[in-house]
XYZ file of C-alpha atoms in Angstrom:
331
model
C 29.489 2.375 -35.873
C 30.974 -1.030 -35.063
C 31.465 -1.701 -31.340
C 34.786 -3.050 -30.083
C 33.267 -5.536 -27.648
C 36.535 -6.416 -25.907
C 37.380 -2.775 -25.234
C 33.866 -1.980 -24.058
C 33.743 -5.020 -21.760
C 37.064 -3.957 -20.186
C 35.747 -0.403 -19.731
C 32.535 -1.614 -18.096
C 34.370 -3.997 -15.776
C 36.571 -1.136 -14.581
C 33.580 1.165 -14.051
C 31.101 -1.223 -12.446
C 31.212 -3.182 -9.177
C 30.847 -6.431 -11.107
C 32.627 -9.772 -11.327
C 32.505 -11.652 -14.627
C 32.534 -15.402 -14.148
C 32.981 -18.078 -16.835
C 32.893 -21.853 -16.780
C 35.724 -23.784 -18.453
C 33.405 -24.877 -21.268
C 32.755 -21.332 -22.529
C 34.125 -20.362 -25.922
C 37.615 -18.812 -25.835
C 36.701 -15.166 -26.473
C 34.208 -15.171 -23.566
C 36.467 -17.196 -21.268
C 39.321 -14.734 -21.774
C 37.211 -11.798 -20.539
C 36.302 -13.400 -17.199
C 37.676 -12.364 -13.796
C 36.936 -15.799 -12.342
C 37.105 -19.091 -14.213
C 36.804 -22.682 -13.086
C 34.648 -25.760 -12.749
C 31.378 -25.830 -10.824
C 32.908 -26.319 -7.351
C 35.563 -23.629 -7.792
C 33.034 -21.134 -9.134
C 30.551 -21.815 -6.297
C 33.230 -21.175 -3.669
C 34.738 -18.113 -5.286
C 31.414 -16.448 -6.042
C 30.353 -16.882 -2.427
C 33.558 -15.168 -1.249
C 33.460 -12.388 -3.852
C 32.773 -8.876 -2.568
C 31.190 -7.269 -5.634
C 27.391 -6.867 -5.516
C 26.997 -7.794 -9.203
C 27.871 -11.125 -10.824
C 27.665 -11.706 -14.555
C 27.873 -15.466 -15.070
C 28.748 -16.974 -18.445
C 27.572 -20.542 -18.167
C 24.254 -22.388 -17.965
C 21.196 -21.611 -15.882
C 21.755 -23.844 -12.879
C 25.151 -22.191 -12.275
C 23.639 -18.731 -12.014
C 20.941 -20.139 -9.731
C 23.583 -21.688 -7.459
C 25.287 -18.304 -6.978
C 21.940 -16.691 -6.137
C 21.153 -19.474 -3.670
C 24.528 -19.255 -1.891
C 24.670 -15.459 -1.952
C 21.063 -14.194 -2.248
C 22.150 -10.599 -1.618
C 24.000 -10.534 -4.955
C 22.476 -9.431 -8.237
C 23.197 -12.274 -10.645
C 22.863 -11.764 -14.403
C 23.586 -14.179 -17.246
C 24.475 -13.119 -20.807
C 22.406 -16.113 -21.932
C 20.224 -18.151 -19.582
C 21.143 -21.315 -21.417
C 19.755 -24.564 -20.095
C 21.879 -27.637 -19.352
C 20.216 -30.631 -21.041
C 21.032 -32.875 -18.071
C 19.490 -30.406 -15.615
C 16.271 -30.420 -17.686
C 15.982 -34.200 -17.310
C 14.818 -33.882 -13.703
C 12.392 -31.536 -11.969
C 10.683 -31.520 -8.607
C 7.974 -33.978 -9.607
C 10.362 -36.526 -11.132
C 12.513 -36.275 -8.027
C 9.461 -37.069 -5.895
C 8.653 -39.999 -8.208
C 12.153 -41.366 -7.649
C 11.712 -41.153 -3.870
C 8.323 -42.901 -4.240
C 9.998 -45.656 -6.266
C 12.358 -46.420 -3.403
C 9.534 -46.336 -0.867
C 7.482 -48.691 -3.053
C 10.423 -51.109 -3.032
C 10.556 -51.250 0.746
C 12.852 -48.370 1.766
C 11.314 -45.911 4.223
C 11.648 -42.264 3.205
C 13.608 -41.479 6.386
C 16.183 -44.078 5.303
C 16.879 -42.284 2.010
C 19.668 -39.706 1.667
C 19.429 -37.791 -1.627
C 22.504 -36.344 -3.295
C 22.097 -34.149 -6.349
C 24.780 -33.294 -8.842
C 25.173 -29.530 -9.081
C 23.865 -29.841 -12.655
C 20.277 -29.568 -11.459
C 17.604 -26.917 -11.030
C 17.355 -25.025 -7.741
C 13.941 -26.602 -7.119
C 15.554 -30.062 -7.110
C 18.349 -28.866 -4.816
C 15.682 -27.502 -2.458
C 13.899 -30.848 -2.250
C 17.212 -32.552 -1.626
C 18.075 -30.034 1.088
C 14.688 -30.476 2.762
C 15.333 -34.241 3.008
C 18.702 -33.665 4.658
C 20.675 -34.275 1.463
C 23.589 -32.579 -0.232
C 24.825 -31.244 -3.541
C 27.996 -32.582 -5.149
C 30.196 -31.740 -8.122
C 32.370 -34.028 -10.215
C 35.333 -32.773 -8.160
C 33.976 -33.814 -4.793
C 31.392 -36.525 -5.503
C 33.608 -39.220 -3.947
C 33.854 -37.285 -0.662
C 30.159 -36.404 -0.645
C 28.997 -39.987 -1.268
C 31.498 -41.254 1.303
C 30.115 -38.772 3.843
C 26.568 -39.703 2.935
C 27.225 -43.383 3.553
C 28.163 -42.594 7.149
C 24.439 -42.020 7.761
C 23.730 -45.682 7.058
C 21.050 -44.626 4.566
C 20.506 -45.548 0.922
C 21.921 -42.940 -1.454
C 19.518 -41.613 -4.085
C 21.794 -39.970 -6.657
C 20.310 -37.538 -9.193
C 20.344 -36.733 -12.052
C 23.489 -38.211 -13.695
C 23.472 -42.004 -13.741
C 27.044 -42.150 -15.080
C 28.526 -40.016 -12.332
C 26.651 -41.969 -9.664
C 27.578 -45.376 -11.056
C 31.200 -44.480 -11.759
C 31.813 -43.255 -8.239
C 29.930 -46.200 -6.734
C 32.097 -48.598 -8.743
C 35.306 -46.786 -7.692
C 34.245 -47.212 -4.061
C 33.354 -50.894 -4.402
C 29.635 -50.169 -3.942
C 26.583 -51.688 -5.642
C 24.507 -49.369 -7.807
C 21.466 -49.514 -10.044
C 19.571 -47.121 -12.305
C 15.847 -46.523 -11.869
C 14.022 -47.784 -14.962
C 17.036 -49.623 -16.386
C 17.081 -53.399 -16.023
C 16.088 -54.832 -12.667
C 16.799 -52.038 -10.211
C 16.177 -53.355 -6.715
C 17.007 -50.490 -4.316
C 17.300 -52.882 -1.384
C 20.224 -54.617 -3.123
C 22.056 -51.394 -4.053
C 24.014 -48.829 -2.056
C 23.573 -46.050 -4.625
C 20.338 -45.782 -6.614
C 20.692 -43.475 -9.635
C 18.228 -41.391 -11.600
C 18.411 -42.112 -15.341
C 19.918 -38.804 -16.496
C 23.088 -38.135 -18.490
C 25.254 -35.569 -20.281
C 24.764 -35.757 -24.036
C 28.268 -34.412 -24.721
C 30.073 -36.970 -22.563
C 27.975 -39.771 -24.056
C 29.796 -39.153 -27.346
C 32.948 -40.892 -26.100
C 32.976 -44.646 -26.706
C 35.074 -47.739 -26.093
C 35.744 -47.776 -29.850
C 37.232 -44.259 -29.616
C 39.598 -45.450 -26.875
C 40.648 -48.454 -28.983
C 41.216 -46.208 -32.020
C 43.626 -43.886 -30.193
C 45.472 -46.689 -28.466
C 46.002 -48.446 -31.805
C 47.070 -45.271 -33.585
C 49.351 -43.971 -30.806
C 50.832 -46.808 -28.711
C 51.455 -45.609 -25.157
C 48.916 -42.782 -25.336
C 47.137 -41.840 -22.126
C 43.326 -41.718 -21.989
C 41.839 -39.179 -19.582
C 38.066 -38.817 -19.227
C 35.410 -37.022 -17.219
C 33.256 -39.141 -14.835
C 30.133 -38.097 -16.765
C 31.305 -40.523 -19.460
C 29.713 -43.960 -19.774
C 30.904 -46.533 -17.255
C 32.345 -48.692 -20.054
C 34.692 -45.838 -21.044
C 35.612 -44.873 -17.495
C 36.621 -48.444 -16.640
C 39.308 -48.540 -19.336
C 40.669 -44.970 -18.989
C 44.076 -44.187 -17.488
C 42.698 -41.216 -15.533
C 39.226 -40.079 -14.526
C 38.602 -36.626 -13.129
C 36.562 -33.436 -13.070
C 37.305 -30.517 -15.347
C 39.891 -29.006 -13.028
C 41.366 -32.423 -12.219
C 41.732 -33.182 -15.947
C 43.616 -29.903 -16.445
C 45.980 -30.690 -13.581
C 46.586 -34.217 -14.868
C 47.281 -33.188 -18.463
C 49.511 -30.274 -17.473
C 51.631 -32.561 -15.283
C 52.380 -34.950 -18.152
C 55.664 -34.878 -20.048
C 55.131 -32.528 -23.020
C 55.992 -35.418 -25.357
C 53.378 -37.696 -23.769
C 50.341 -38.038 -26.020
C 46.959 -37.886 -24.317
C 43.378 -38.161 -25.591
C 40.846 -36.366 -23.403
C 37.156 -37.194 -23.127
C 35.421 -33.956 -22.238
C 34.054 -30.755 -23.812
C 35.994 -29.441 -26.826
C 36.677 -25.873 -25.640
C 38.437 -27.122 -22.525
C 40.554 -29.685 -24.393
C 41.452 -27.087 -27.022
C 42.998 -24.856 -24.331
C 44.956 -27.570 -22.501
C 48.208 -27.933 -24.473
C 49.491 -26.895 -27.866
C 50.590 -30.368 -28.923
C 50.097 -34.068 -28.194
C 46.589 -33.519 -26.857
C 43.602 -34.982 -28.711
C 39.838 -34.966 -28.323
C 38.601 -38.515 -27.688
C 35.923 -38.426 -30.336
C 35.459 -38.617 -34.106
C 33.046 -35.664 -33.846
C 33.489 -32.302 -32.136
C 32.175 -32.725 -28.555
C 30.938 -29.178 -28.112
C 28.257 -28.346 -25.559
C 25.628 -26.393 -27.545
C 24.223 -24.526 -24.550
C 27.608 -23.576 -23.087
C 28.517 -22.199 -26.500
C 25.447 -19.969 -26.815
C 27.092 -17.042 -25.024
C 28.930 -14.566 -27.259
C 31.104 -11.491 -26.627
C 28.177 -9.359 -27.759
C 25.921 -11.025 -25.160
C 28.479 -10.311 -22.446
C 28.790 -6.681 -23.515
C 25.013 -6.161 -23.696
C 24.563 -7.620 -20.215
C 27.247 -5.408 -18.675
C 25.878 -2.367 -20.533
C 22.419 -3.051 -19.064
C 23.899 -2.595 -15.580
C 25.477 0.723 -16.616
C 22.154 1.837 -18.115
C 20.259 0.981 -14.918
C 18.096 -1.615 -16.639
C 19.669 -5.011 -15.887
C 18.634 -7.934 -18.068
C 18.524 -11.719 -17.640
C 18.565 -11.492 -13.864
C 18.382 -14.739 -11.952
C 15.478 -14.787 -9.514
C 14.904 -17.617 -7.007
C 12.058 -17.571 -4.489
C 12.922 -17.416 -0.751
C 11.585 -20.919 0.049
C 13.732 -22.497 -2.661
C 16.774 -20.446 -1.595
C 16.356 -21.594 2.023
C 16.407 -25.331 1.317
C 18.682 -25.336 -1.752
C 21.187 -23.356 0.281
C 21.132 -26.050 2.979
C 22.113 -28.667 0.383
C 24.858 -26.452 -1.062
C 26.234 -25.423 2.324
C 26.426 -29.060 3.415
C 28.595 -29.668 0.343
C 30.820 -26.660 0.941
C 31.343 -27.686 4.569
C 32.992 -30.951 3.499
C 36.659 -30.309 2.693
């Protein structure tokens, strides 16, 4: 007998003490079944405040980890423990190597303040927390870096070089990328790890020129994970939620090309909204989760045999939580 996944998911949500959470980049059918939706910062805050003991998180692995770190008493399951490619670019050892690079170039470890993008493994967040550092998202990176600079220390920003460089440039700061060109940490305010988002790297200066030539007066709105060359010539730069707010506030007749993940752009407006790419910028790992996966995960709670549970060891939770709480404390 064929299962009506939507009906079963609704039944299970009504029966169980569970909150279904979905990131903006999830495919439509999964996104529509969620109780809580948003970007990384919004989801972190709302999951912490949520009262249900169970969370089923449709997203990528580091997001489920973050909920477990902030609220270790919760049982956190994921329909698919998909891995963010950017998060895989850095682990604990490569973080330590980055710190060693700065020390080798004349910066004492106690004069380094690490900031990690939320798109990182809990083990990296823990190392950052242990060094007195913080987590940031694309929504609050400006505030976090600004706060970090008050310490008078050098900022080590991991893992996204684009996010780090774009915010440094917007603040009039000097930045460099470890392993790219001549990166002298003593001459830079923000020293970036050489990581990136493969989806946001799809957007190019040529794409911007194409849309501006085809539609005179069009607005270009991009995510700060895009390359610095694209960000510098955009009309608006913002996080997922900030892009939504910007596009929704435009005159309905105003054309806009958006440089971020396809599923989000597809849901923005019915007309005059374009994806800033000649190819479909779809995050493969965010799109792994299906309605069937969501149903099976919820059913496993009902059956008393939960699957895909996120487990983080107490030591990692302790220090990763410090880094996350320092972020959440900055309004």
